Coordinates of C-alpha atoms (C1' of nucleotides) in Angstrom, one line a residue:
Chain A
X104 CA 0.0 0.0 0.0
X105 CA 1.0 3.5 -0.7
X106 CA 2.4 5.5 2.2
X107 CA 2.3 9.1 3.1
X108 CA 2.4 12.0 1.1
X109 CA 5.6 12.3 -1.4
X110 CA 8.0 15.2 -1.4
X111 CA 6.4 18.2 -3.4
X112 CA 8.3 18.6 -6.9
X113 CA 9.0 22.3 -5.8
X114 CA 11.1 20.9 -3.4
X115 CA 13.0 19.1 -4.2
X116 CA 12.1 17.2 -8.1
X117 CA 14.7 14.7 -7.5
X118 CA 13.4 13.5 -4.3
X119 CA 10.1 13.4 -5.9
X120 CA 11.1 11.0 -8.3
X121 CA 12.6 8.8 -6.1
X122 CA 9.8 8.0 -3.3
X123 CA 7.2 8.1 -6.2
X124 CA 8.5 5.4 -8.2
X125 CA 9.3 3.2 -4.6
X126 CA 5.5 4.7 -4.0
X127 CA 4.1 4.0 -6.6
X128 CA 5.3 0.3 -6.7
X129 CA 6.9 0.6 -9.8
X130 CA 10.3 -0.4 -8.9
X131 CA 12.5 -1.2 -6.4
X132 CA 16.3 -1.2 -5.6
X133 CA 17.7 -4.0 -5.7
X134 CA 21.0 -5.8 -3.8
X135 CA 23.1 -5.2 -7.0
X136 CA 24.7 -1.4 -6.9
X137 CA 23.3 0.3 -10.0
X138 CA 21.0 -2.3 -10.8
X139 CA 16.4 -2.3 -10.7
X140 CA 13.9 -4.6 -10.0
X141 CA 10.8 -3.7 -11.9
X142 CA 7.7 -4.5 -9.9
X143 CA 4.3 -5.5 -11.6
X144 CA 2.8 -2.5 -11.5
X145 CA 5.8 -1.7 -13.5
X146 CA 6.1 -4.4 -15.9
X147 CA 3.2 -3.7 -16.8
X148 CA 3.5 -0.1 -17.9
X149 CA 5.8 -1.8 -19.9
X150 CA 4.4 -4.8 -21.3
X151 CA 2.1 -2.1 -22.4
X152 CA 4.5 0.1 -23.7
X153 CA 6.4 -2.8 -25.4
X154 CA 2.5 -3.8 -27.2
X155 CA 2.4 -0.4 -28.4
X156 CA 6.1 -0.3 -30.0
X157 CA 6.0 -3.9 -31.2
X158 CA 2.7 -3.4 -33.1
X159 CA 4.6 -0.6 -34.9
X160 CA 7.7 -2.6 -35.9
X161 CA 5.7 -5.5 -37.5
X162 CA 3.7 -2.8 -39.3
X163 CA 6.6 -1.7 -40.7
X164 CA 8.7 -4.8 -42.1
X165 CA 10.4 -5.7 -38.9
X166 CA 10.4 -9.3 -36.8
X167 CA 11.7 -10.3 -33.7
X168 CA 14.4 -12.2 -32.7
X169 CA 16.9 -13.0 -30.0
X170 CA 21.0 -13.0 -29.8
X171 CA 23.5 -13.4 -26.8
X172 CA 24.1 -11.6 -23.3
X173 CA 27.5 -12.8 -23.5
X174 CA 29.4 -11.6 -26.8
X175 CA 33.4 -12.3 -26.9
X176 CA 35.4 -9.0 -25.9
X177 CA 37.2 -8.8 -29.3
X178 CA 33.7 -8.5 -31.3
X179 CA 34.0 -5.1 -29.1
X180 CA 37.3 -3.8 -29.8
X181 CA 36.2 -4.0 -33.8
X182 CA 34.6 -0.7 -34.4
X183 CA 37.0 1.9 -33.4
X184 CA 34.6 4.1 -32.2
X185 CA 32.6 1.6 -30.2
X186 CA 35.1 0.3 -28.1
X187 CA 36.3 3.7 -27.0
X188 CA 32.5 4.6 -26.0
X189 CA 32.4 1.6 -24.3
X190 CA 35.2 0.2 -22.8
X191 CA 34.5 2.5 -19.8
X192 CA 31.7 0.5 -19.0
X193 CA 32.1 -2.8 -19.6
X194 CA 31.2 -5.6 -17.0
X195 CA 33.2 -8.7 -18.5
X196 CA 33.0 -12.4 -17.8
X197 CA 36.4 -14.4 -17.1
X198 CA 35.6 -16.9 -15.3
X199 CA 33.2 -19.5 -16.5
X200 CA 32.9 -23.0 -15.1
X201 CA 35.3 -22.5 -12.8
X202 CA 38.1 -22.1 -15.4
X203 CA 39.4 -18.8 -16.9
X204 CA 38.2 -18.4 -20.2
X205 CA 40.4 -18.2 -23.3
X206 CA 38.8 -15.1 -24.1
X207 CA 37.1 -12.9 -21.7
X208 CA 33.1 -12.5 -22.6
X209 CA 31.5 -8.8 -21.7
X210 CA 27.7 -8.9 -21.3
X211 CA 26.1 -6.6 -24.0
X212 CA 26.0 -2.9 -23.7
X213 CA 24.5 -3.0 -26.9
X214 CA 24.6 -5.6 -29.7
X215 CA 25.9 -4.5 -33.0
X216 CA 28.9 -6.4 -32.8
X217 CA 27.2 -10.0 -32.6
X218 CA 24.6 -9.1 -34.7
X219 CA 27.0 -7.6 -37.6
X220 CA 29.2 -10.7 -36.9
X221 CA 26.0 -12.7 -37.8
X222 CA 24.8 -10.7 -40.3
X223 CA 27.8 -11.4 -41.9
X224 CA 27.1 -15.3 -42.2
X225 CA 23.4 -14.5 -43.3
X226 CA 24.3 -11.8 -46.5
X227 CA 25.5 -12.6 -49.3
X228 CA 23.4 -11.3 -52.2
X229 CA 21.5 -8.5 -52.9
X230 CA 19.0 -10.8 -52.4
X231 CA 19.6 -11.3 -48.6
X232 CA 18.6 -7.5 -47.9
X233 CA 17.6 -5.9 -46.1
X234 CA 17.7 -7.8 -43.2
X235 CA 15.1 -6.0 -40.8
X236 CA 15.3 -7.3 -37.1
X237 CA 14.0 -6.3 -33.5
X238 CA 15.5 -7.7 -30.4
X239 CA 13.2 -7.3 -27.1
X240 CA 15.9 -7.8 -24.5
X241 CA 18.2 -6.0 -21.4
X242 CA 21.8 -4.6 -21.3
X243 CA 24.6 -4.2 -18.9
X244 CA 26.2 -0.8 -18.9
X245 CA 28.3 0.0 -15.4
X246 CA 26.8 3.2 -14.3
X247 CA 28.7 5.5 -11.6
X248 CA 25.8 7.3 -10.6
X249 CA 22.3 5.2 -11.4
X250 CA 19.1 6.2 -10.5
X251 CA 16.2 3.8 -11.1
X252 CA 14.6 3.8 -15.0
X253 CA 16.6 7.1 -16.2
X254 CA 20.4 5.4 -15.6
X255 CA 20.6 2.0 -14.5
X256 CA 23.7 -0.5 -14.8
X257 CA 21.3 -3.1 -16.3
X258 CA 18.2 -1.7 -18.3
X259 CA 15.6 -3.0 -20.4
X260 CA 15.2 -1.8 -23.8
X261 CA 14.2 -2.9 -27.3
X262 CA 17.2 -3.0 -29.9
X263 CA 16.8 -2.9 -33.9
X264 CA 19.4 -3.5 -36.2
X265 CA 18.6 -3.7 -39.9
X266 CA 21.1 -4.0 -42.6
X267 CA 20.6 -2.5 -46.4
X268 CA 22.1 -2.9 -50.0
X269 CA 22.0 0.6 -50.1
X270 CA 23.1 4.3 -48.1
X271 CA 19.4 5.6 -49.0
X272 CA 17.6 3.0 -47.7
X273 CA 19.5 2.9 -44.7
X274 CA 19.1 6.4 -44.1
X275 CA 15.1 5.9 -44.3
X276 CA 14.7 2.9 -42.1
X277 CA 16.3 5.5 -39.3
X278 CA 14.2 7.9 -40.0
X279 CA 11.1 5.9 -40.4
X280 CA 12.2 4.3 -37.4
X281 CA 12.4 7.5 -35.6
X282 CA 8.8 8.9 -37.0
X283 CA 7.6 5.4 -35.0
X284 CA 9.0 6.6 -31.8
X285 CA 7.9 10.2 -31.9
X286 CA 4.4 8.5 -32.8
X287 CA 4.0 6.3 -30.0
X288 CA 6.2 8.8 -27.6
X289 CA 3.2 11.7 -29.0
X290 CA 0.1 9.2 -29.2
X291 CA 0.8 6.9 -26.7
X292 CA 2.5 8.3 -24.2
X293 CA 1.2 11.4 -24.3
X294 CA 5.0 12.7 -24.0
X295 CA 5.4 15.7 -26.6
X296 CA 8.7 14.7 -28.1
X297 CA 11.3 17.4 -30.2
X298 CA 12.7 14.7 -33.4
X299 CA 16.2 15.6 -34.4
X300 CA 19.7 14.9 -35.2
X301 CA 22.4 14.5 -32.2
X302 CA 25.7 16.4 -32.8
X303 CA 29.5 15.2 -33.2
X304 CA 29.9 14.8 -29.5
X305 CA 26.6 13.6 -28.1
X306 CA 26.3 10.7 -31.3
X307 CA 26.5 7.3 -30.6
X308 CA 29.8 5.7 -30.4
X309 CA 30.2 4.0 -33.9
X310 CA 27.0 5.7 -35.5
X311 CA 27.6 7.8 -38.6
X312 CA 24.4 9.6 -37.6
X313 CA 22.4 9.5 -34.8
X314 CA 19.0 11.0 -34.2
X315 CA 17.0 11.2 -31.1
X316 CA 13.6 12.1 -29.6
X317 CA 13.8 14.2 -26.9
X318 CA 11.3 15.2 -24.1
X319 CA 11.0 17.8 -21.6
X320 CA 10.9 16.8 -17.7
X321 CA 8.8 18.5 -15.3
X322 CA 11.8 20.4 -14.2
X323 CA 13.0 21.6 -17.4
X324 CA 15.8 19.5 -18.3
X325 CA 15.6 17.4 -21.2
X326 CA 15.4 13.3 -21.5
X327 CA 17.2 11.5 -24.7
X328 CA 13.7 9.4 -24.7
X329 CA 14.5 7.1 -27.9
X330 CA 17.3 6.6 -30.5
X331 CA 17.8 5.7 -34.1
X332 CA 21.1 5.5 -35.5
X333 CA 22.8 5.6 -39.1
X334 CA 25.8 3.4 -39.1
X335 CA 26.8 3.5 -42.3
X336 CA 29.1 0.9 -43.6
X337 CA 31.4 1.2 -40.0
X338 CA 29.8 -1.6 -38.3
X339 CA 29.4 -4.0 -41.9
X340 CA 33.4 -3.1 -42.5
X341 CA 34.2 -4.3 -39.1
X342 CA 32.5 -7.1 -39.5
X343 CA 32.3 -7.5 -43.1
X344 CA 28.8 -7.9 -43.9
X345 CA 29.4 -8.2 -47.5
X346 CA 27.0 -9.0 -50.5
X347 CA 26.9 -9.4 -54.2
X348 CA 25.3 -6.8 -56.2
X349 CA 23.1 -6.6 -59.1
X350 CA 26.4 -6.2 -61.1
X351 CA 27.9 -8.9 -59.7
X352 CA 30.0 -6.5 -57.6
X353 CA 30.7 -7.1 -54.2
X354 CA 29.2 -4.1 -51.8
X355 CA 29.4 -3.6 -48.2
X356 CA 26.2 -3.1 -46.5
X357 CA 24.6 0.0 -45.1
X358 CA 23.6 -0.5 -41.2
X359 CA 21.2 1.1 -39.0
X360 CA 20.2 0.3 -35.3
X361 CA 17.6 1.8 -32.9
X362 CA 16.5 1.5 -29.3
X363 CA 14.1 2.7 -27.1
X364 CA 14.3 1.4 -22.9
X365 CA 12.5 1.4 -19.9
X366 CA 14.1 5.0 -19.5
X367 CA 10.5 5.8 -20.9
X368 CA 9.2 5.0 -18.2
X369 CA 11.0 7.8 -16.5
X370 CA 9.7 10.7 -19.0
X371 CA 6.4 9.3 -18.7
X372 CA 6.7 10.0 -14.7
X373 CA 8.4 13.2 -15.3
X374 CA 6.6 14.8 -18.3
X375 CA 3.0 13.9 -16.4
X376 CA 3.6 13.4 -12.5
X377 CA 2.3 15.7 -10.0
X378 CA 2.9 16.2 -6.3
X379 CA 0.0 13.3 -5.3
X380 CA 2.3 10.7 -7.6
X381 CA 2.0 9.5 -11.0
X382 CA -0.3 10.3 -14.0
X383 CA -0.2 7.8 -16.3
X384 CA -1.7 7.7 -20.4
X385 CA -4.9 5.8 -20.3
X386 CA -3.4 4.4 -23.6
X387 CA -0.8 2.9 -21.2
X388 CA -1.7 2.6 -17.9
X389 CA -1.8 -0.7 -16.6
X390 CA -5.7 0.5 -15.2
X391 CA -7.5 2.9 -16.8
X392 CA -10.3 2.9 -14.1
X393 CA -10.4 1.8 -10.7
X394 CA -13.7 1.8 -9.2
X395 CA -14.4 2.0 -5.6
X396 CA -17.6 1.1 -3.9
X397 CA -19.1 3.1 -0.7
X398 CA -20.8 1.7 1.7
X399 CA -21.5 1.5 6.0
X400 CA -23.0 -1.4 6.5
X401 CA -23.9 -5.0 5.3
X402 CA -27.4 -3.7 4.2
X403 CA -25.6 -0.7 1.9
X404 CA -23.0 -3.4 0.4
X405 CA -26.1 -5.4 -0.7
X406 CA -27.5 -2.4 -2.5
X407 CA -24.4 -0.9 -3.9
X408 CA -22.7 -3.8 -4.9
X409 CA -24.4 -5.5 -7.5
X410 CA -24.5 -2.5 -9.3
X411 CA -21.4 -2.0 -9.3
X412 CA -20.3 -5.5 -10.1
X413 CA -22.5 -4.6 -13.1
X414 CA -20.6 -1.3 -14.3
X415 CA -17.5 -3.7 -13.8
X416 CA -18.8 -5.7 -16.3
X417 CA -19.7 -3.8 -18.9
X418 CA -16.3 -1.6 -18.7
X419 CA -14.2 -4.9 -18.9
X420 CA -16.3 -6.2 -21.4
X421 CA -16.0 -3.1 -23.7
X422 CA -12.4 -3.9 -23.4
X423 CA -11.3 -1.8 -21.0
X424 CA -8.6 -2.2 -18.0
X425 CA -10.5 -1.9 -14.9
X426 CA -9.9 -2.8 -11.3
X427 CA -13.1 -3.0 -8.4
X428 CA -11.0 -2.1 -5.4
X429 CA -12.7 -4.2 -2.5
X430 CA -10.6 -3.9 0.1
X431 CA -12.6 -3.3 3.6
X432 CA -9.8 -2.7 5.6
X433 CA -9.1 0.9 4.4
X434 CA -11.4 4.0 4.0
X435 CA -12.9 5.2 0.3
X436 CA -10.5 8.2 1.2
X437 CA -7.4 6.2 1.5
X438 CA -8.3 4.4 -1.7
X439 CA -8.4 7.7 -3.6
X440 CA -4.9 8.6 -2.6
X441 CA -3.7 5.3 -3.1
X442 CA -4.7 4.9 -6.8
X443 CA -3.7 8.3 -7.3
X444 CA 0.2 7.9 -6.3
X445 CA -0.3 5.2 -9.0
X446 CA -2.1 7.2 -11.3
X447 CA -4.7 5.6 -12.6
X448 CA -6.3 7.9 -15.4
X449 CA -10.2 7.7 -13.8
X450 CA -11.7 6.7 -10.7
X451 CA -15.1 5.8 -10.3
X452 CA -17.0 5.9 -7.2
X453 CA -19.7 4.3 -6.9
X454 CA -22.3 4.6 -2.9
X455 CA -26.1 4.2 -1.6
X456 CA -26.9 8.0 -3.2
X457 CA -25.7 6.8 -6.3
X458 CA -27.7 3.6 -6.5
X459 CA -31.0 5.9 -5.2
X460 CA -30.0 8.3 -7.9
X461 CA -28.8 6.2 -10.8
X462 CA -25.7 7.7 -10.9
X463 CA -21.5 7.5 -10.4
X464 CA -19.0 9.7 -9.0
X465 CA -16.1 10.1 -12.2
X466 CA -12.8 11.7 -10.7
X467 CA -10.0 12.4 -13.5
X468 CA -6.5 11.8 -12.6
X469 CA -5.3 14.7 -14.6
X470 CA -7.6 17.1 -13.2
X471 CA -7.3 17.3 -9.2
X472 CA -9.9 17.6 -6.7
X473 CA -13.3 18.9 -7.5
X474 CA -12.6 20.1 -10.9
X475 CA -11.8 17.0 -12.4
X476 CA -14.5 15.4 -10.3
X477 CA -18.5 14.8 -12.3
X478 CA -21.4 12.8 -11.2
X479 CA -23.1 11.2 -14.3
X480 CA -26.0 8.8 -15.3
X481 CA -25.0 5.1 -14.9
X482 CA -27.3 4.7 -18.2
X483 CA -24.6 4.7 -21.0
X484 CA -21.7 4.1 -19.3
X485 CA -19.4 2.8 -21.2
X486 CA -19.6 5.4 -23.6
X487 CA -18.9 8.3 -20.8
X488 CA -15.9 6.5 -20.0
X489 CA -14.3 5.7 -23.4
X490 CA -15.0 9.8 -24.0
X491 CA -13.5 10.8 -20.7
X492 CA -10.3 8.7 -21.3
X493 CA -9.7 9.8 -24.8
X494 CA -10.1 13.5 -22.9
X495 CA -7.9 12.5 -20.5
X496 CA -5.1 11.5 -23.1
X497 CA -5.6 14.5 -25.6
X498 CA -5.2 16.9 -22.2
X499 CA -2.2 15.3 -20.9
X500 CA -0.5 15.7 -23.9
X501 CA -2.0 19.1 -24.5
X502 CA -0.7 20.3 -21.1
X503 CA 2.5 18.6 -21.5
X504 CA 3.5 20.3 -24.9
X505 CA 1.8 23.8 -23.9
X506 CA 4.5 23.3 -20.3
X507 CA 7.3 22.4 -23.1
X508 CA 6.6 25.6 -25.2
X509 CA 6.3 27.6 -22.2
X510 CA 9.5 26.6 -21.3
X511 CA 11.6 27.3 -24.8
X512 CA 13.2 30.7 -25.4
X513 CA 15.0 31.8 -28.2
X514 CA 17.8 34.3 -26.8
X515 CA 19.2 36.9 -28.3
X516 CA 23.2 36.5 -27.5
X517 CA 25.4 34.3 -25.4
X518 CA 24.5 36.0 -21.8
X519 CA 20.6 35.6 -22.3
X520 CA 21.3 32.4 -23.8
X521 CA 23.0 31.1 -20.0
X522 CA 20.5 32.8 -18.5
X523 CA 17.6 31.0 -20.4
X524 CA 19.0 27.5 -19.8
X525 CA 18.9 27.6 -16.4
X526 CA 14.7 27.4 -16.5
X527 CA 14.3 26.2 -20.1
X528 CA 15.5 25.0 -23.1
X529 CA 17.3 27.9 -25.7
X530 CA 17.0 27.2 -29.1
X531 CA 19.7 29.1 -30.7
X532 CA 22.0 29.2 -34.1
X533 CA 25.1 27.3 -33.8
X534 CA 27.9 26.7 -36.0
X535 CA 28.3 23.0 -35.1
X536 CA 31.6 23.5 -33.8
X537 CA 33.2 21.2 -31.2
X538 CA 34.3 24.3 -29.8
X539 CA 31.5 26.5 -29.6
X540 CA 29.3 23.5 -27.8
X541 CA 31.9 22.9 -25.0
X542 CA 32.1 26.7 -24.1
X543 CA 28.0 26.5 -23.8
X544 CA 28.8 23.0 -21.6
X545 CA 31.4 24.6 -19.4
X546 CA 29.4 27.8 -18.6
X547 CA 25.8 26.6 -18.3
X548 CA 26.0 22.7 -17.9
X549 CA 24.0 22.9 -21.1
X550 CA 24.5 20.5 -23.8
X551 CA 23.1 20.4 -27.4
X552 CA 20.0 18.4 -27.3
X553 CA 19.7 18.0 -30.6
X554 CA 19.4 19.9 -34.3
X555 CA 15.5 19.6 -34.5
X556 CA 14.9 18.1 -38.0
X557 CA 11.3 20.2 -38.2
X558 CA 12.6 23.2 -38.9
X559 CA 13.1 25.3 -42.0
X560 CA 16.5 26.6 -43.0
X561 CA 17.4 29.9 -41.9
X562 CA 19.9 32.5 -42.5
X563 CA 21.7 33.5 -38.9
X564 CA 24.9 33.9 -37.0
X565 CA 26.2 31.2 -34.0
X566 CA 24.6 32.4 -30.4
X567 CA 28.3 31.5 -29.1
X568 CA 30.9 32.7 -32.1
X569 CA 28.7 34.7 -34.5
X570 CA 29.6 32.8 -37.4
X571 CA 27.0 32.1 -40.2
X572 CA 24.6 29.3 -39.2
X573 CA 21.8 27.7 -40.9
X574 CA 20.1 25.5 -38.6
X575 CA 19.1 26.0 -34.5
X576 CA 20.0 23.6 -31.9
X577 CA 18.5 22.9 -28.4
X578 CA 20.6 24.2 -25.9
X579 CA 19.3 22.2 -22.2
X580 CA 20.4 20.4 -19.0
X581 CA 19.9 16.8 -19.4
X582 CA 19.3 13.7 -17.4
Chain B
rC206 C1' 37.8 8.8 -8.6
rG207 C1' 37.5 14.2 -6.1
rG208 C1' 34.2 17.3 -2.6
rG209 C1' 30.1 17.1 1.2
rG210 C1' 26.8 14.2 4.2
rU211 C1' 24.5 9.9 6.7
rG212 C1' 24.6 5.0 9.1
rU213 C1' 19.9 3.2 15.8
rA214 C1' 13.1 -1.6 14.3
rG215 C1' 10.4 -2.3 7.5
rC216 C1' 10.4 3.5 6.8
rG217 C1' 11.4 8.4 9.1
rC218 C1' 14.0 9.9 13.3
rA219 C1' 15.3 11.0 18.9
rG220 C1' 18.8 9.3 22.3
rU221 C1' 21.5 14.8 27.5
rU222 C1' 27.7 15.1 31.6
rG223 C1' 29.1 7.4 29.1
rG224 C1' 24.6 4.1 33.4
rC225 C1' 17.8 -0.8 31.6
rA226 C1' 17.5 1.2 23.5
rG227 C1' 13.0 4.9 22.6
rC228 C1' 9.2 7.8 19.5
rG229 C1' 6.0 8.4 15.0
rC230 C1' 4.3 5.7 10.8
rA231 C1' 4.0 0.7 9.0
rC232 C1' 3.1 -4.5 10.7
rC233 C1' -0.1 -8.4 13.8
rG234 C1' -4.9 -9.3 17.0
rC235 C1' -9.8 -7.7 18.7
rG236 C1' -13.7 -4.2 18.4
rU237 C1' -16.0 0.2 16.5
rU238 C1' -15.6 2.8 11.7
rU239 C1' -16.0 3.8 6.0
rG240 C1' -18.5 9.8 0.0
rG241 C1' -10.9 12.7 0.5
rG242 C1' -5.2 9.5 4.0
rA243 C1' -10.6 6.6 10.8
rC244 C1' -10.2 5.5 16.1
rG245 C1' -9.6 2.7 20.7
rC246 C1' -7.3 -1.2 23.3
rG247 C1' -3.6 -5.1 23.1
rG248 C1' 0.9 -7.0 20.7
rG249 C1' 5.5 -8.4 17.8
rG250 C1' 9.9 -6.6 16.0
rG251 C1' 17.1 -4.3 17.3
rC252 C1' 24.6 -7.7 15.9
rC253 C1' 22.7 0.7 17.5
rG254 C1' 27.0 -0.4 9.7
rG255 C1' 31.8 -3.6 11.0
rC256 C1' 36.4 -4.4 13.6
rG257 C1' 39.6 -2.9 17.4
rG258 C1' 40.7 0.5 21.6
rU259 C1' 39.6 3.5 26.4
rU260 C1' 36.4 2.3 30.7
rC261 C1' 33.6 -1.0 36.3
rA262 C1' 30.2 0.3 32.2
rA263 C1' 30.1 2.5 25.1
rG264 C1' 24.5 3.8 20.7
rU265 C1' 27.3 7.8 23.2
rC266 C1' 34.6 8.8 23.6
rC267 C1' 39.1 7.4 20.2
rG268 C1' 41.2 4.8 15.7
rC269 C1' 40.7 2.1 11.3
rC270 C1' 37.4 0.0 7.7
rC271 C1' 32.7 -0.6 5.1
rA272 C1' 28.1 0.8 2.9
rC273 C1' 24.7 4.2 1.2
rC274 C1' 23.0 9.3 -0.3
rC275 C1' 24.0 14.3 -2.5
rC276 C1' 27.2 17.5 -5.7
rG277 C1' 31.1 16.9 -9.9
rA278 C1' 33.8 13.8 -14.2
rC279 C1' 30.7 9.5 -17.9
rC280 C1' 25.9 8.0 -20.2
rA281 C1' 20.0 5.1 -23.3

RNA sequence: CGGGGUGUAGCGCAGUUGGCAGCGCACCGCGUUUGGGACGCGGGGGCCGGCGGUUCAAGUCCGCCCACCCCGACCA
């Protein structure tokens, strides 16, 4: 059961994070430094969320599959790139039945290197390609300062890795890929979600191109929420996923992987959260409605219940995820605060006026206290419902862009532009120079989010060195 | 790994000049309650982070070690 109230946001945010998710029940630390367990409540956010995305792959060409934790350290030290952005983190295996092994294992950060080792064995013509394939699965990634879903050692995540005969196609399966993200980030989720292109420094290690969706936290700072990648030939080069042309000509192939991880989970707390707990999508929330019944006394149960059984019914019937919360050891008051630490989108209350009346109390999770709080006809029930949850998702994500907007400036040189990221995001001119983003970094603790790829080209001088520019960049702290 | 902090019941904490280890919440039992976190009565629960030292006596004083948290360097 949910304890006492939480710390308020205004607070102190990152305290609020932590008790809501222990709260909430969502997740819970574990023995292992760095390292989650993911309670039910929280698997099942993301089952849900993993229904959503999976739909989405196999709509667009992909399947599933499964490859190794353990992949042999050298695959690693292939890419040159890769291995310096990951050696740092590494756990690796040496010891395995008691013996030292002849080569040293490391669990998967990430796995391009086995998969472009067996991609290699699988291509050979033209033919072969492209190879589109999702992996469902967890990494290991030693963390020095972890803090449950947003930075974990081991995390949960969903990895695809495709492979194509040409640069083109290659280049659209990461964008397409990212378009699925920002949908289901945007539709789903109800997390408003900036798509874009990640710079030099902030690119994945090995990627010729990475591009990213990223969300704005309650406080202000931004979350990488999802990732697609263009690899180029670096990865099929390394491990020489080679094929025969039309021509007859032997090609490498053109590489793309993307991910998106239970990290979601923590921009879906922190773009929607409040300071009673969590507000969850309906599209996602493990319950949508969680009805509670009123009643004194043995003869009001007999009244109240049936009915309610009845509207029970009918929701679940429809479809929907609904939950009677029975419990007679705990007041109808301490139920509401419960289910609303674990945000659950609707609660309806259901007590002897109602039944005289013909009626239900509906209380929306998004809208607090009496506001959000109608009494409406039990006749067409169903319907009420369905309407109020579709309201409930199109406000939270209305609220959460309008807070996102609210919170972007466009400053006008390099002193307003440290002033502005210290509440906000700046979206600014920059001449994509290594040196002009690390003199932003060292003054404001800023980094570039990301070039948003929804913008039209304009003509303009770097916020930081005043040299022509064509594009903006988001300037913003970041988890 | 650098800077700061904290370790006493499941959680949050108190513990005076060294002298029987406590409080609130949670938990268990019984009864009364129940439309915004109910109440009464009765219970259970401790290697006081660890090791060593001082002392008749250490949660308390001294030394060393360990763990965790916060702020930095690294990241989905």
């Amino acid at each position: 059961m949910a304890e006492e109230k939480l710390t308020s946001r205004s607070e102190n945010y990152s305290d609020w994070y932590n008790e809501l998710v222990i709260k909430a029940e969502l997740a819970d630390y574990s023995p292992v430094r760095g390292c989650m367990v993911v309670r039910p409540y929280g698997w099942s956010l993301w089952e849900n969320i993993q229904a959503a995305l999976d739909r989405r792959f196999k709509e667009t060409g992909h399947t599933n599959a499964t490859f190794p934790l353990l992949i042999p350290k050298s695959f690693l030290e292939k890419e040159k790139e890769h291995v310096e952005g990951f050696s740092p983190e590494l756990a690796v295996v040496t010891i395995g039945g008691g013996e030292e092994l002849e080569e040293p294992l490391v669990v998967r950060p990430t796995s391009e290197t086995i998969i472009g080792y067996m991609y290699s064995k699988w291509v050979k013509s033209w033919r072969d390609l492209p190879i589109l394939i999702n992996q469902w699965g967890n990494v290991v990634r030693w963390e020095m300062r972890t803090k449950l879903f947003l930075r974990t050692s081991e995390f949960f995540w969903q990895e695809g890795h495709t492979a194509h005969a040409t640069e083109q196609e290659a280049r659209e399966e990461t964008l397409r890929m990212l378009d699925v993200y920002a949908d289901f980030a945007i539709n789903e989720a109800a997390v408003p979600v900036i798509k874009g292109v990640k710079s030099e420094t902030e690119k994945f290690a090995g990627a010729v191109m990475s591009t990213t969706i990223e969300a704005m936290m309650g406080d202000t700072k931004a979350l990488q929420s999802g990732t697609s990648h263009f690899l180029g030939q670096n990865f099929a080069k390394a491990f020489e996923i080679q094929f025969s042309d039309k021509n007859n000509e032997l090609q490498y192939a053109w590489t793309t992987s993307w991910g998106l991880s239970t990290r979601m989970i923590g921009a879906i707390i922190m773009t929607h959260g409040d300071d009673k707990g969590l507000v969850l999508p309906p599209r996602l929330a493990p319950i949508q409605v969680v009805m509670v019944p009123i009643y004194k006394n043995d003869e009001e149960k007999s009244k109240v219940m049936p009915i309610a059984d009845g509207i029970f019914s009918q929701l679940k019937n429809a479809g929907m995820r609904v939950k009677m919360d029975g419990r007679e050891e705990v007041t109808p008051g301490y139920k509401y605060n419960d289910w609303e630490m674990r945000g659950v989108p609707l609660r309806l209350e259901i007590g002897p006026k109602d039944v005289e009346k013909n009626s239900v109390a509906l209380a929306r999770r998004d809208v607090p206290g009496k506001e959000g709080k109608v009494f409406v006809s039990q006749e067409g029930i169903v319907a009420t419902v369905q309407t109020l949850l579709t309201d409930i998702q199109a406000g939270m994500l209305a609220k959460a862009t309008a807070f996102r907007d609210s919170n972007m400036f466009d400053p006008k040189d390099f002193n307003e532009l440290v002033e502005v990221v210290q509440k906000g995001w700046a979206v600014s001119h920059w001449c994509e120079s290594k040196e002009c983003e690390s003199k932003v970094k060292e003054s404001t603790k800023a980094s570039t989010r990301c070039i948003p790829l929804d913008q039209t080209e304009s003509q303009g001088s770097c916020i930081v060195c005043g040299k022509p520019s064509k594009r903006k960049v988001i300037f913003g702290k970041s988890y």
